[in-house]
Amino acid sequence: MTPEHKKASLATMTLAAVGIVYGDIGTSPLYTLKTIFDPEHGLALNTFNLLGVLSLIFWGLTMIVALKYVTLMLRADNRGEGGIMALMALTLSSVTRSSKWFTPLLMLGVLGATMFYGDSVITPAISVLGAIEGLEVAAPALSRYVVPLTIVVLVALYWAQKHGTAGIGRWFGPIMVVWFAALAIMGVINIAAAPQILAALNPLNALLFMLENRYIAFVALGAVVLAFTGAEALYADMGHFGKKPIRAAWFIVVFPALALNYLGQGALLIVHPEAIANPFFQQLGPWSVYPLVLLSTMAAVIASQATISGTFSMTKQAIALGLLPRMRVLHTSESEIGQIYIPAVNWLQLIVVLLAVIGFGSSDKLAGAYGIAVTATMLCTTVLTFFLTRFRWHLPLWVCFGATGFFLVIDFMLFSASTLKLLHGGWFPLLLGAVLFTVMVTWKRGRELVFENLQKHAIPLEDFLASLFVAPPARVYGTAIFLRGESDGVPHALLHNLSHNKVLHERVVFLTVHMRELPWIPAEEQATVVELGHNCYQINVEYGFKDEPDIPKVLAQCERLGLPFEMMETSFFIARQTVISAPGGGMAPWREHLYVAMSRNARGAADYYQIPPNRVIELGTQVEI
């Protein structure tokens, strides 16, 4: 690639990153300052407090977003992939399963992921509400229409998911560039009216503010965190865009625009303190309110879209890592592999988002719920990064503490401040996270119990084949493929077939799928073939947690390994497991019943692995847990 092409490619990817990655953090100026100075917090609106708060926001954006996420976290990639799931998988691959750290790190990763789900529910609700609340500034009589309009926008957004974003996605970047340009221009205009606001760039103002106001400042810190929401999203989107475009977008477009707009809102409040009811929409005067409502609603929809896509992506990873049951995953783009749609997740998320909008009713009230989800995920990410630097990068202990300890203190302070809002909305993401955590941990434990039960009754495959061919059964034309789990022994489907049909196919293949704690496995490395004798073979298939499972495609790869397949002469035998809850099992009875219910409603293996349905024969088997 020529230098000109590289520059063009970087520019295109940077534009796309502005549209997708920074929607969440880009819409935070809509509600951050008015929430911080909410009368409920007891923080007086004066120049000293304004300088202190804006200094906290500016240096928070510098330390947390620019330094921690854009500089440090983008180095912690799992073969180019980022996000809490990829980080957890990378950290777990650094320790053995028998290590005392394995389970705590797994639980920490799951906890961070469930908090990310909480964040992804609140982002669409607070962003769209915050944007449409601008109507109250233009005409207070319109306030009763804010919630109904928000519901209409959100329902339309979630309904559109099944069609994918390939068509409108190309406009996300340009629209968000216009949004950030508007933020910067409004900021500059207001700073020119009160240049003394630039004193907020001195970090001493943040320190003096905290020392002077103490407890009230600590309470306000729980609202200051709203300025940093979306930092986790930029790390999660690393796989889609790469490090360079995300860094370029932050330092060239996003950071300057956000800093200028926050300073501009501060300058406005020095000159017009009465604008605190909603400073964002009063930056240019009454004429600009309706255009700003339109632009901010578009920006909020884009921010919500990025979060919804992130939820789909994380769910797919969680399924592959064995933390959630298999679900129906639809591809909405023929050219973009990452563009997926999971109907069950889409409609469940919409229900919870609408409950949040109706239940809380305003972005101010939702802000309390937002902070706790964001800071909990940040905290989990920092702790996982410590173990990554220690066990994977093998850095000295003092370097590991130095690299992550500073951020751990900041994250813990922000999380502690957010917990003060536990009774004012903070319970919402925690409840959501607790439900999802229970579901994930129960599914993982249930799978382990099923695996233990199958292993207990497993017949070693090699010994079985040796005894079978002492007096071989009749062989019939064609190929039979039996799906078997890792260390499963003889597949139940083979035993049932021999018991009932008394025949064996001319060629018998045992196929085992192994999910690796890596995002991708190259297509040519996914399949290995082992000859077992008597025209029997074992195929081992390896997938990463972001790979798209496709057994027919893998079988086509086997031709170069000397094992060609003709699909119309091949039958797939799959054991359909019916899980039964037995007394005295390995989990509490209610958890066993939960696992059984999830297992019965999980997507079938044949469908998940894209095996043609007319080539599948399912044979039932019961497993007790």
Coordinates of C-alpha atoms in Angstrom, one line a residue:
M1 CA 0.0 0.0 0.0
T2 CA 1.4 3.4 -1.0
P3 CA 1.8 6.2 1.7
E4 CA -1.1 8.1 0.0
H5 CA -3.4 5.0 0.3
K6 CA -2.4 4.5 3.9
K7 CA -3.2 8.1 4.7
A8 CA -6.6 7.8 2.9
S9 CA -7.4 4.6 4.7
L10 CA -6.4 6.1 8.1
A11 CA -8.6 9.2 7.4
T12 CA -11.6 7.0 6.4
M13 CA -11.2 4.8 9.5
T14 CA -10.8 7.8 11.7
L15 CA -14.0 9.4 10.3
A16 CA -15.8 6.1 11.0
A17 CA -14.4 5.9 14.5
V18 CA -15.7 9.4 15.3
G19 CA -19.2 8.2 14.3
I20 CA -19.2 4.9 16.1
V21 CA -16.7 4.9 19.0
Y22 CA -17.3 8.4 20.4
G23 CA -21.0 8.8 20.2
D24 CA -21.5 8.0 23.9
I25 CA -18.9 10.3 25.4
G26 CA -19.7 12.9 22.7
T27 CA -23.3 13.3 23.9
S28 CA -22.3 13.7 27.6
P29 CA -22.2 17.6 27.4
L30 CA -26.0 17.4 27.0
Y31 CA -26.5 16.6 30.7
T32 CA -23.3 16.6 32.7
L33 CA -23.1 20.2 34.0
K34 CA -26.8 20.6 34.8
T35 CA -26.6 17.3 36.8
I36 CA -23.5 18.4 38.7
F37 CA -25.2 21.6 39.8
D38 CA -28.5 20.0 40.5
P39 CA -30.0 21.6 43.7
E40 CA -30.3 18.1 45.2
H41 CA -26.5 17.9 45.4
G42 CA -26.2 21.1 47.4
L43 CA -23.4 22.5 45.3
A44 CA -23.6 26.3 45.0
L45 CA -23.2 27.8 41.5
N46 CA -20.3 30.3 41.7
T47 CA -17.1 31.0 39.8
F48 CA -14.9 29.1 42.3
N49 CA -17.0 25.9 42.1
L50 CA -17.3 26.2 38.3
L51 CA -13.6 26.4 37.9
G52 CA -13.1 23.5 40.2
V53 CA -15.7 21.3 38.5
L54 CA -14.4 22.1 35.0
S55 CA -10.9 21.5 36.1
L56 CA -12.0 18.0 37.4
I57 CA -13.7 17.3 34.0
F58 CA -10.7 18.5 31.9
W59 CA -8.1 16.5 33.9
G60 CA -10.5 13.5 34.2
L61 CA -10.7 13.4 30.4
T62 CA -6.9 13.7 30.3
M63 CA -6.1 11.1 32.9
I64 CA -8.9 8.5 32.5
V65 CA -9.8 8.7 28.8
A66 CA -6.6 10.0 27.1
L67 CA -4.0 8.3 29.4
K68 CA -5.7 5.2 30.7
Y69 CA -7.9 4.1 27.8
V70 CA -6.4 5.7 24.6
T71 CA -2.8 5.2 25.7
L72 CA -2.6 2.3 28.1
M73 CA -5.7 0.1 27.5
L74 CA -5.3 0.1 23.7
R75 CA -2.0 -1.7 24.2
A76 CA -3.9 -4.6 26.0
D77 CA -5.3 -6.1 22.9
N78 CA -6.2 -9.8 22.4
R79 CA -5.0 -10.3 18.8
G80 CA -6.3 -6.8 17.9
E81 CA -9.5 -7.2 19.9
G82 CA -10.4 -5.1 22.9
G83 CA -13.2 -4.8 25.5
I84 CA -13.8 -6.5 28.9
M85 CA -14.5 -9.9 27.4
A86 CA -11.3 -9.9 25.3
L87 CA -9.3 -8.6 28.3
M88 CA -10.8 -11.3 30.5
A89 CA -9.9 -14.0 27.9
L90 CA -6.4 -12.7 27.5
T91 CA -5.8 -12.5 31.3
L92 CA -7.3 -16.1 31.9
S93 CA -5.0 -17.4 29.2
S94 CA -2.0 -16.1 31.3
V95 CA -2.9 -18.4 34.3
T96 CA -3.6 -22.1 34.5
R97 CA -7.1 -23.4 35.2
S98 CA -5.8 -24.8 38.5
S99 CA -4.4 -21.4 39.6
K100 CA -6.0 -19.8 42.6
W101 CA -6.5 -16.7 40.5
F102 CA -8.4 -18.3 37.7
T103 CA -11.9 -18.3 39.2
P104 CA -11.6 -14.8 40.8
L105 CA -10.4 -13.3 37.5
L106 CA -13.3 -15.1 35.6
M107 CA -15.8 -13.7 38.1
L108 CA -14.3 -10.2 37.8
G109 CA -14.5 -10.3 34.0
V110 CA -18.2 -11.5 34.2
L111 CA -19.0 -8.8 36.7
G112 CA -17.4 -6.1 34.4
A113 CA -19.4 -7.5 31.5
T114 CA -22.7 -7.4 33.3
M115 CA -22.0 -3.8 34.4
F116 CA -21.3 -3.0 30.7
Y117 CA -24.8 -4.4 29.9
G118 CA -26.2 -2.1 32.6
D119 CA -24.4 0.8 30.9
S120 CA -25.7 -0.2 27.5
V121 CA -29.3 0.0 28.8
I122 CA -28.9 3.5 30.3
T123 CA -27.0 5.0 27.4
P124 CA -29.9 5.0 24.9
A125 CA -32.3 6.2 27.6
I126 CA -30.2 9.1 29.0
S127 CA -28.8 10.2 25.6
V128 CA -32.2 10.4 23.8
L129 CA -33.9 11.9 26.9
G130 CA -31.2 14.5 27.3
A131 CA -31.5 15.5 23.6
I132 CA -35.3 15.8 23.5
E133 CA -35.3 17.7 26.9
G134 CA -34.1 20.7 24.8
L135 CA -37.7 21.2 23.8
E136 CA -38.4 22.3 27.5
V137 CA -35.9 25.2 26.9
A138 CA -37.7 26.3 23.7
A139 CA -41.2 26.0 25.2
P140 CA -41.8 24.7 28.8
A141 CA -45.3 23.7 27.8
L142 CA -43.7 20.9 25.6
S143 CA -42.2 19.2 28.7
R144 CA -45.1 16.6 28.9
Y145 CA -44.2 15.4 25.4
V146 CA -40.5 14.6 26.2
V147 CA -41.0 11.1 27.5
P148 CA -43.5 10.0 24.8
L149 CA -41.2 11.4 22.0
T150 CA -38.3 9.6 23.6
I151 CA -40.2 6.3 23.6
V152 CA -41.1 6.8 19.9
V153 CA -37.5 7.5 18.9
L154 CA -36.2 4.4 20.9
V155 CA -38.9 2.0 19.6
A156 CA -38.1 3.1 16.0
L157 CA -34.3 2.7 16.7
Y158 CA -34.7 -0.9 18.1
W159 CA -37.2 -1.8 15.4
A160 CA -34.7 -0.8 12.7
Q161 CA -32.0 -3.1 14.1
K162 CA -33.2 -6.1 12.1
H163 CA -32.4 -4.2 8.9
G164 CA -28.8 -3.5 10.0
T165 CA -26.9 -0.2 9.8
A166 CA -25.0 -0.8 6.6
G167 CA -27.1 1.8 4.7
I168 CA -27.2 4.6 7.2
G169 CA -23.9 3.7 8.9
R170 CA -21.9 5.7 6.4
W171 CA -23.5 8.9 7.6
F172 CA -22.6 8.4 11.2
G173 CA -19.1 9.7 10.8
P174 CA -20.0 13.0 9.0
I175 CA -23.0 13.7 11.3
M176 CA -20.8 13.2 14.4
V177 CA -18.1 15.4 12.9
V178 CA -20.7 18.1 12.4
W179 CA -21.8 17.5 16.1
F180 CA -18.2 17.9 17.4
A181 CA -17.6 20.9 15.3
A182 CA -20.8 22.5 16.7
L183 CA -19.6 21.7 20.3
A184 CA -16.2 23.3 19.6
I185 CA -17.7 26.4 17.9
M186 CA -20.3 27.0 20.7
G187 CA -17.5 26.6 23.2
V188 CA -15.2 29.1 21.5
I189 CA -18.0 31.7 21.2
N190 CA -18.8 31.4 25.0
I191 CA -15.2 31.4 26.1
A192 CA -14.6 34.6 24.2
A193 CA -17.4 36.2 26.4
A194 CA -15.7 35.1 29.7
P195 CA -12.1 34.1 29.0
Q196 CA -11.4 33.8 32.8
I197 CA -12.9 30.3 32.5
L198 CA -9.6 29.2 31.0
A199 CA -8.2 29.2 34.6
A200 CA -9.9 25.8 34.9
L201 CA -7.1 24.3 32.9
N202 CA -4.9 24.7 36.1
P203 CA -5.3 21.4 38.0
L204 CA -4.8 23.4 41.3
N205 CA -8.4 24.5 40.9
A206 CA -9.7 20.9 41.1
L207 CA -7.6 20.3 44.2
L208 CA -8.8 23.5 45.9
F209 CA -12.4 22.7 45.0
M210 CA -12.1 19.2 46.6
L211 CA -10.5 20.6 49.8
E212 CA -12.9 23.5 50.2
N213 CA -16.2 21.6 49.6
R214 CA -15.1 18.1 50.9
Y215 CA -18.3 16.0 51.3
I216 CA -20.3 18.1 48.8
A217 CA -17.4 17.9 46.3
F218 CA -17.3 14.1 46.8
V219 CA -21.1 13.9 46.0
A220 CA -20.5 16.1 42.9
L221 CA -17.7 13.7 41.8
G222 CA -20.5 11.1 41.3
A223 CA -21.9 13.4 38.6
V224 CA -18.5 14.5 37.2
V225 CA -18.1 10.8 36.1
L226 CA -20.8 11.4 33.5
A227 CA -18.2 13.3 31.4
F228 CA -16.2 10.1 31.1
T229 CA -19.0 7.7 30.0
G230 CA -18.1 5.8 26.8
A231 CA -14.4 5.4 27.6
E232 CA -15.0 1.6 27.9
A233 CA -16.7 1.7 24.4
L234 CA -13.6 3.0 22.7
Y235 CA -11.6 0.1 24.1
A236 CA -14.3 -2.4 23.1
D237 CA -14.4 -1.1 19.5
M238 CA -10.6 -1.5 19.0
G239 CA -11.2 -4.7 16.9
H240 CA -13.4 -2.8 14.4
F241 CA -11.1 0.2 13.8
G242 CA -7.6 -0.4 15.1
K243 CA -5.6 1.7 17.5
K244 CA -4.4 4.5 15.2
P245 CA -7.8 5.7 14.0
I246 CA -9.2 5.6 17.6
R247 CA -6.2 7.6 18.9
A248 CA -6.3 10.0 15.9
A249 CA -10.1 10.6 16.4
W250 CA -9.7 11.3 20.1
F251 CA -6.7 13.8 19.9
I252 CA -7.7 15.6 16.7
V253 CA -11.5 15.8 16.9
V254 CA -13.1 14.6 20.1
F255 CA -10.9 15.8 23.0
P256 CA -10.6 19.4 21.7
A257 CA -14.3 19.6 21.0
L258 CA -15.4 18.3 24.4
A259 CA -12.9 20.4 26.3
L260 CA -13.9 23.6 24.5
N261 CA -17.6 22.9 25.0
Y262 CA -17.4 22.2 28.7
L263 CA -15.3 25.4 29.1
G264 CA -17.8 27.2 27.0
Q265 CA -20.8 26.0 29.1
G266 CA -18.8 27.2 32.2
A267 CA -18.2 30.6 30.6
L268 CA -22.0 30.9 29.8
L269 CA -22.8 30.1 33.5
I270 CA -20.4 32.9 34.7
V271 CA -22.2 35.4 32.5
H272 CA -25.8 33.9 32.8
P273 CA -26.0 31.8 36.0
E274 CA -29.8 31.4 35.3
A275 CA -29.0 29.2 32.3
I276 CA -28.1 26.3 34.8
A277 CA -31.5 24.7 34.2
N278 CA -30.1 23.4 30.8
P279 CA -26.9 25.2 29.8
F280 CA -26.2 23.1 26.7
F281 CA -29.3 24.4 24.8
Q282 CA -28.7 28.0 25.9
Q283 CA -25.2 28.4 24.5
L284 CA -26.2 30.3 21.4
G285 CA -29.5 31.9 22.4
P286 CA -33.2 31.1 21.7
W287 CA -32.8 30.8 17.8
S288 CA -30.5 27.8 18.1
V289 CA -32.7 25.5 20.4
Y290 CA -34.7 23.7 17.7
P291 CA -31.7 23.0 15.4
L292 CA -29.7 21.8 18.5
V293 CA -32.5 19.5 19.5
L294 CA -32.5 18.0 16.0
L295 CA -28.7 17.6 15.9
S296 CA -28.4 16.3 19.4
T297 CA -31.2 13.8 18.8
M298 CA -29.3 12.5 15.8
A299 CA -26.1 12.3 17.8
A300 CA -28.0 10.5 20.7
V301 CA -29.4 7.9 18.2
I302 CA -25.9 7.3 16.8
A303 CA -24.5 6.9 20.4
S304 CA -27.4 4.5 21.2
Q305 CA -26.7 2.5 18.0
A306 CA -23.1 2.1 18.9
T307 CA -24.1 0.8 22.3
I308 CA -26.7 -1.6 20.9
S309 CA -24.1 -3.0 18.4
G310 CA -21.6 -3.4 21.3
T311 CA -24.2 -5.4 23.2
F312 CA -24.8 -7.7 20.3
S313 CA -21.0 -8.2 19.9
M314 CA -20.5 -8.8 23.6
T315 CA -23.4 -11.4 23.7
K316 CA -21.9 -13.3 20.8
Q317 CA -18.5 -13.4 22.6
A318 CA -20.2 -14.5 25.9
I319 CA -21.9 -17.4 24.0
A320 CA -18.6 -18.5 22.5
L321 CA -16.9 -18.3 25.9
G322 CA -19.7 -20.5 27.4
L323 CA -21.2 -17.8 29.6
L324 CA -24.6 -17.6 27.8
P325 CA -26.8 -20.2 26.1
R326 CA -26.7 -20.3 22.2
M327 CA -29.0 -17.7 20.6
R328 CA -30.1 -16.9 17.1
V329 CA -27.6 -14.6 15.6
L330 CA -28.5 -12.9 12.2
H331 CA -26.0 -11.2 9.9
T332 CA -27.3 -7.9 8.6
S333 CA -24.5 -7.2 6.1
E334 CA -22.9 -9.4 3.5
S335 CA -19.7 -7.4 3.5
E336 CA -19.3 -6.6 7.2
I337 CA -18.8 -9.7 9.4
G338 CA -19.2 -7.7 12.6
Q339 CA -22.7 -6.4 11.8
I340 CA -25.0 -8.8 13.6
Y341 CA -28.5 -8.8 15.1
I342 CA -29.6 -10.9 18.0
P343 CA -33.5 -10.7 18.2
A344 CA -33.8 -12.0 21.8
V345 CA -31.2 -9.4 23.1
N346 CA -32.7 -6.6 21.0
W347 CA -36.2 -6.9 22.4
L348 CA -35.2 -7.6 26.0
Q349 CA -32.9 -4.6 25.9
L350 CA -35.7 -2.4 24.5
I351 CA -38.1 -3.4 27.3
V352 CA -35.5 -2.5 30.0
V353 CA -34.6 0.8 28.2
L354 CA -38.3 1.8 28.1
L355 CA -38.8 0.8 31.8
A356 CA -35.8 3.1 32.6
V357 CA -37.3 6.0 30.5
I358 CA -40.7 5.7 32.0
G359 CA -39.5 4.9 35.6
F360 CA -36.9 7.7 35.8
G361 CA -38.6 10.2 33.5
S362 CA -35.6 12.6 33.1
S363 CA -31.9 12.6 32.3
D364 CA -31.1 14.1 35.7
K365 CA -32.7 11.2 37.6
L366 CA -31.1 8.6 35.2
A367 CA -27.7 10.2 35.8
G368 CA -27.5 8.5 39.3
A369 CA -28.0 5.1 37.7
Y370 CA -25.4 5.8 35.0
G371 CA -22.4 6.6 37.1
I372 CA -22.3 3.4 39.1
A373 CA -22.4 1.1 36.0
V374 CA -19.6 3.1 34.2
T375 CA -17.3 3.2 37.2
A376 CA -17.8 -0.5 38.2
T377 CA -16.7 -1.5 34.6
M378 CA -13.7 0.9 34.8
L379 CA -12.7 -0.7 38.2
C380 CA -13.0 -4.2 36.8
T381 CA -10.9 -3.3 33.7
T382 CA -8.1 -1.7 35.9
V383 CA -7.9 -4.8 38.2
L384 CA -7.8 -7.2 35.2
T385 CA -5.1 -5.0 33.6
F386 CA -2.9 -5.4 36.7
F387 CA -3.0 -9.2 36.4
L388 CA -2.4 -8.9 32.7
T389 CA 0.8 -6.8 33.2
R390 CA 1.9 -9.2 35.9
F391 CA 1.2 -12.6 34.5
R392 CA 1.2 -12.1 30.7
W393 CA 3.7 -9.3 30.2
H394 CA 5.8 -10.5 33.2
L395 CA 6.6 -6.9 34.3
P396 CA 8.1 -6.4 37.8
L397 CA 5.6 -6.0 40.6
W398 CA 6.4 -2.4 41.3
V399 CA 5.9 -1.5 37.6
C400 CA 2.5 -3.3 37.6
F401 CA 1.4 -1.4 40.8
G402 CA 2.8 1.9 39.3
A403 CA 0.9 1.4 36.0
T404 CA -2.4 0.5 37.4
G405 CA -2.4 1.7 41.1
F406 CA -2.8 5.3 40.1
F407 CA -5.9 4.5 38.0
L408 CA -7.2 2.1 40.6
V409 CA -7.3 5.0 43.2
I410 CA -9.1 7.3 40.7
D411 CA -11.6 4.6 39.7
F412 CA -12.2 3.7 43.3
M413 CA -12.9 7.3 44.2
L414 CA -15.3 7.7 41.3
F415 CA -17.1 4.4 42.1
S416 CA -17.3 5.4 45.8
A417 CA -18.9 8.7 44.9
S418 CA -21.3 7.0 42.6
T419 CA -22.5 4.5 45.3
L420 CA -23.9 7.5 47.2
K421 CA -26.6 7.5 44.6
L422 CA -27.5 3.9 45.4
L423 CA -31.0 4.8 46.5
H424 CA -31.4 7.5 43.8
G425 CA -31.2 5.2 40.7
G426 CA -27.9 3.5 41.4
W427 CA -29.7 0.3 42.3
F428 CA -31.0 -0.1 38.8
P429 CA -27.8 -1.1 36.9
L430 CA -26.8 -3.1 40.0
L431 CA -30.0 -5.1 40.0
L432 CA -29.7 -5.6 36.2
G433 CA -26.0 -6.7 36.7
A434 CA -26.9 -9.1 39.5
V435 CA -29.6 -10.8 37.3
L436 CA -27.2 -11.1 34.4
F437 CA -24.3 -12.2 36.6
T438 CA -26.6 -15.0 38.1
V439 CA -27.6 -16.1 34.6
M440 CA -24.0 -16.2 33.3
V441 CA -22.5 -18.0 36.4
T442 CA -25.4 -20.5 36.5
W443 CA -25.0 -21.3 32.8
K444 CA -21.3 -21.8 33.2
R445 CA -21.7 -24.0 36.3
G446 CA -24.5 -26.0 34.7
R447 CA -22.3 -26.7 31.6
E448 CA -19.5 -27.9 34.0
L449 CA -22.0 -30.2 35.8
V450 CA -23.2 -31.7 32.4
F451 CA -19.6 -32.1 31.3
E452 CA -18.8 -33.9 34.6
N453 CA -21.8 -36.2 34.3
L454 CA -20.9 -37.1 30.7
Q455 CA -17.3 -37.7 31.6
K456 CA -18.4 -40.0 34.5
H457 CA -20.3 -42.3 32.0
A458 CA -17.9 -41.8 29.0
I459 CA -16.6 -44.8 27.1
P460 CA -13.1 -44.2 25.7
L461 CA -13.4 -43.8 22.0
E462 CA -10.2 -45.8 21.0
D463 CA -11.1 -48.8 23.2
F464 CA -14.7 -48.8 21.9
L465 CA -13.6 -48.8 18.2
A466 CA -11.1 -51.6 18.9
S467 CA -13.8 -53.8 20.4
L468 CA -16.4 -52.8 17.7
F469 CA -14.3 -53.9 14.8
V470 CA -13.6 -57.3 16.3
A471 CA -17.0 -58.3 14.9
P472 CA -17.9 -55.2 12.8
P473 CA -21.5 -54.3 12.1
A474 CA -22.8 -54.0 8.5
R475 CA -21.4 -50.9 6.7
V476 CA -23.7 -48.7 4.6
Y477 CA -22.9 -46.2 1.9
G478 CA -22.2 -42.6 2.8
T479 CA -20.5 -40.5 5.6
A480 CA -21.7 -40.1 9.1
I481 CA -20.5 -37.2 11.2
F482 CA -21.0 -37.5 14.9
L483 CA -20.6 -34.3 17.0
R484 CA -18.9 -35.0 20.3
G485 CA -17.8 -32.7 23.1
E486 CA -14.3 -32.3 24.4
S487 CA -13.3 -35.5 26.3
D488 CA -16.8 -36.9 25.7
G489 CA -15.8 -40.4 24.8
V490 CA -18.1 -42.2 22.4
P491 CA -21.0 -39.9 21.3
H492 CA -24.4 -41.0 22.6
A493 CA -25.7 -40.6 19.0
L494 CA -23.4 -43.3 17.8
L495 CA -24.5 -45.7 20.6
H496 CA -28.1 -45.1 19.9
N497 CA -27.6 -45.5 16.1
L498 CA -25.8 -48.9 16.6
S499 CA -28.4 -50.0 19.2
H500 CA -31.5 -49.2 17.0
N501 CA -30.3 -49.4 13.4
K502 CA -27.5 -52.0 13.8
V503 CA -25.4 -50.4 11.0
L504 CA -22.3 -48.2 10.6
H505 CA -21.7 -45.8 7.7
E506 CA -18.9 -46.6 5.2
R507 CA -17.0 -43.6 6.6
V508 CA -17.4 -42.4 10.2
V509 CA -16.1 -39.0 11.3
F510 CA -16.1 -37.7 14.9
L511 CA -16.1 -33.9 15.1
T512 CA -15.2 -31.9 18.2
V513 CA -15.4 -28.1 18.4
H514 CA -12.9 -26.4 20.7
M515 CA -13.5 -22.7 21.7
R516 CA -10.2 -20.9 22.4
E517 CA -9.6 -17.8 24.5
L518 CA -8.5 -15.9 21.4
P519 CA -10.7 -13.7 19.2
W520 CA -9.8 -15.2 15.9
I521 CA -8.3 -18.5 14.5
P522 CA -7.1 -18.2 10.9
A523 CA -9.3 -20.3 8.6
E524 CA -6.5 -22.6 7.4
E525 CA -5.6 -23.4 11.1
Q526 CA -9.2 -24.2 12.2
A527 CA -9.3 -27.9 11.3
T528 CA -7.0 -30.8 12.0
V529 CA -7.7 -34.5 11.0
V530 CA -6.6 -37.6 12.9
E531 CA -7.0 -41.0 11.3
L532 CA -8.4 -43.7 13.7
G533 CA -8.4 -46.7 11.4
H534 CA -11.2 -48.7 9.8
N535 CA -12.1 -45.5 7.7
C536 CA -12.9 -43.6 10.9
Y537 CA -11.6 -40.1 11.5
Q538 CA -11.4 -37.5 14.3
I539 CA -11.7 -33.8 13.2
N540 CA -10.8 -31.2 15.7
V541 CA -12.2 -27.7 14.9
E542 CA -10.8 -24.6 16.7
Y543 CA -12.7 -21.3 16.9
G544 CA -11.9 -18.0 18.5
F545 CA -14.7 -16.3 20.5
K546 CA -15.3 -13.8 17.7
D547 CA -15.2 -16.3 14.9
E548 CA -18.4 -17.3 13.1
P549 CA -19.0 -21.1 13.6
D550 CA -19.6 -22.7 10.2
I551 CA -19.1 -26.5 10.1
P552 CA -19.7 -26.9 6.3
K553 CA -17.0 -24.3 5.6
V554 CA -14.6 -26.2 7.8
L555 CA -15.4 -29.5 6.1
A556 CA -14.6 -27.8 2.8
Q557 CA -11.1 -27.0 4.3
C558 CA -10.6 -30.7 5.1
E559 CA -10.2 -31.5 1.4
R560 CA -6.7 -30.2 1.4
L561 CA -6.1 -32.4 4.5
G562 CA -7.0 -35.5 2.4
L563 CA -10.6 -35.8 3.6
P564 CA -13.0 -34.5 1.0
F565 CA -16.8 -34.3 1.7
E566 CA -19.8 -34.5 -0.5
M567 CA -22.6 -32.8 1.5
M568 CA -25.5 -34.7 -0.2
E569 CA -23.8 -38.0 0.9
T570 CA -23.1 -36.9 4.5
S571 CA -25.4 -37.2 7.5
F572 CA -24.8 -35.3 10.8
F573 CA -25.8 -37.2 14.0
I574 CA -26.3 -35.0 17.0
A575 CA -27.4 -36.0 20.5
R576 CA -30.1 -33.6 21.7
Q577 CA -29.5 -33.3 25.5
T578 CA -32.4 -33.0 27.8
V579 CA -31.1 -31.8 31.1
I580 CA -32.9 -33.0 34.2
S581 CA -32.6 -31.4 37.7
A582 CA -31.8 -34.2 40.2
P583 CA -32.0 -33.9 44.0
G584 CA -28.7 -33.3 45.8
G585 CA -27.0 -31.9 42.6
G586 CA -24.1 -29.4 42.4
M587 CA -26.2 -26.3 42.5
A588 CA -29.1 -24.9 44.5
P589 CA -32.5 -26.3 43.2
W590 CA -33.6 -22.9 41.9
R591 CA -30.4 -22.5 39.9
E592 CA -30.7 -26.0 38.5
H593 CA -34.2 -25.2 37.3
L594 CA -32.9 -21.9 35.8
Y595 CA -30.2 -23.8 33.9
V596 CA -32.7 -26.5 32.7
A597 CA -35.1 -23.7 31.4
M598 CA -32.2 -22.0 29.6
S599 CA -30.9 -25.3 28.2
R600 CA -34.4 -26.1 26.7
N601 CA -34.7 -22.7 25.1
A602 CA -31.1 -22.6 23.8
R603 CA -30.5 -22.6 20.0
G604 CA -29.8 -26.1 18.6
A605 CA -26.2 -27.1 17.9
A606 CA -27.1 -27.8 14.2
D607 CA -28.5 -24.3 13.7
Y608 CA -25.7 -22.6 15.6
Y609 CA -23.0 -24.4 13.6
Q610 CA -24.8 -23.7 10.3
I611 CA -25.3 -27.4 9.4
P612 CA -27.9 -27.9 6.7
P613 CA -31.1 -28.9 8.5
N614 CA -31.9 -31.6 5.8
R615 CA -28.7 -33.4 6.6
V616 CA -29.2 -33.6 10.4
I617 CA -30.5 -36.6 12.5
E618 CA -31.1 -35.8 16.1
L619 CA -31.1 -38.5 18.8
G620 CA -32.3 -37.7 22.3
T621 CA -30.3 -38.3 25.5
Q622 CA -31.0 -37.4 29.1
V623 CA -28.4 -35.8 31.4
E624 CA -28.9 -35.3 35.2
I625 CA -27.3 -32.4 37.1

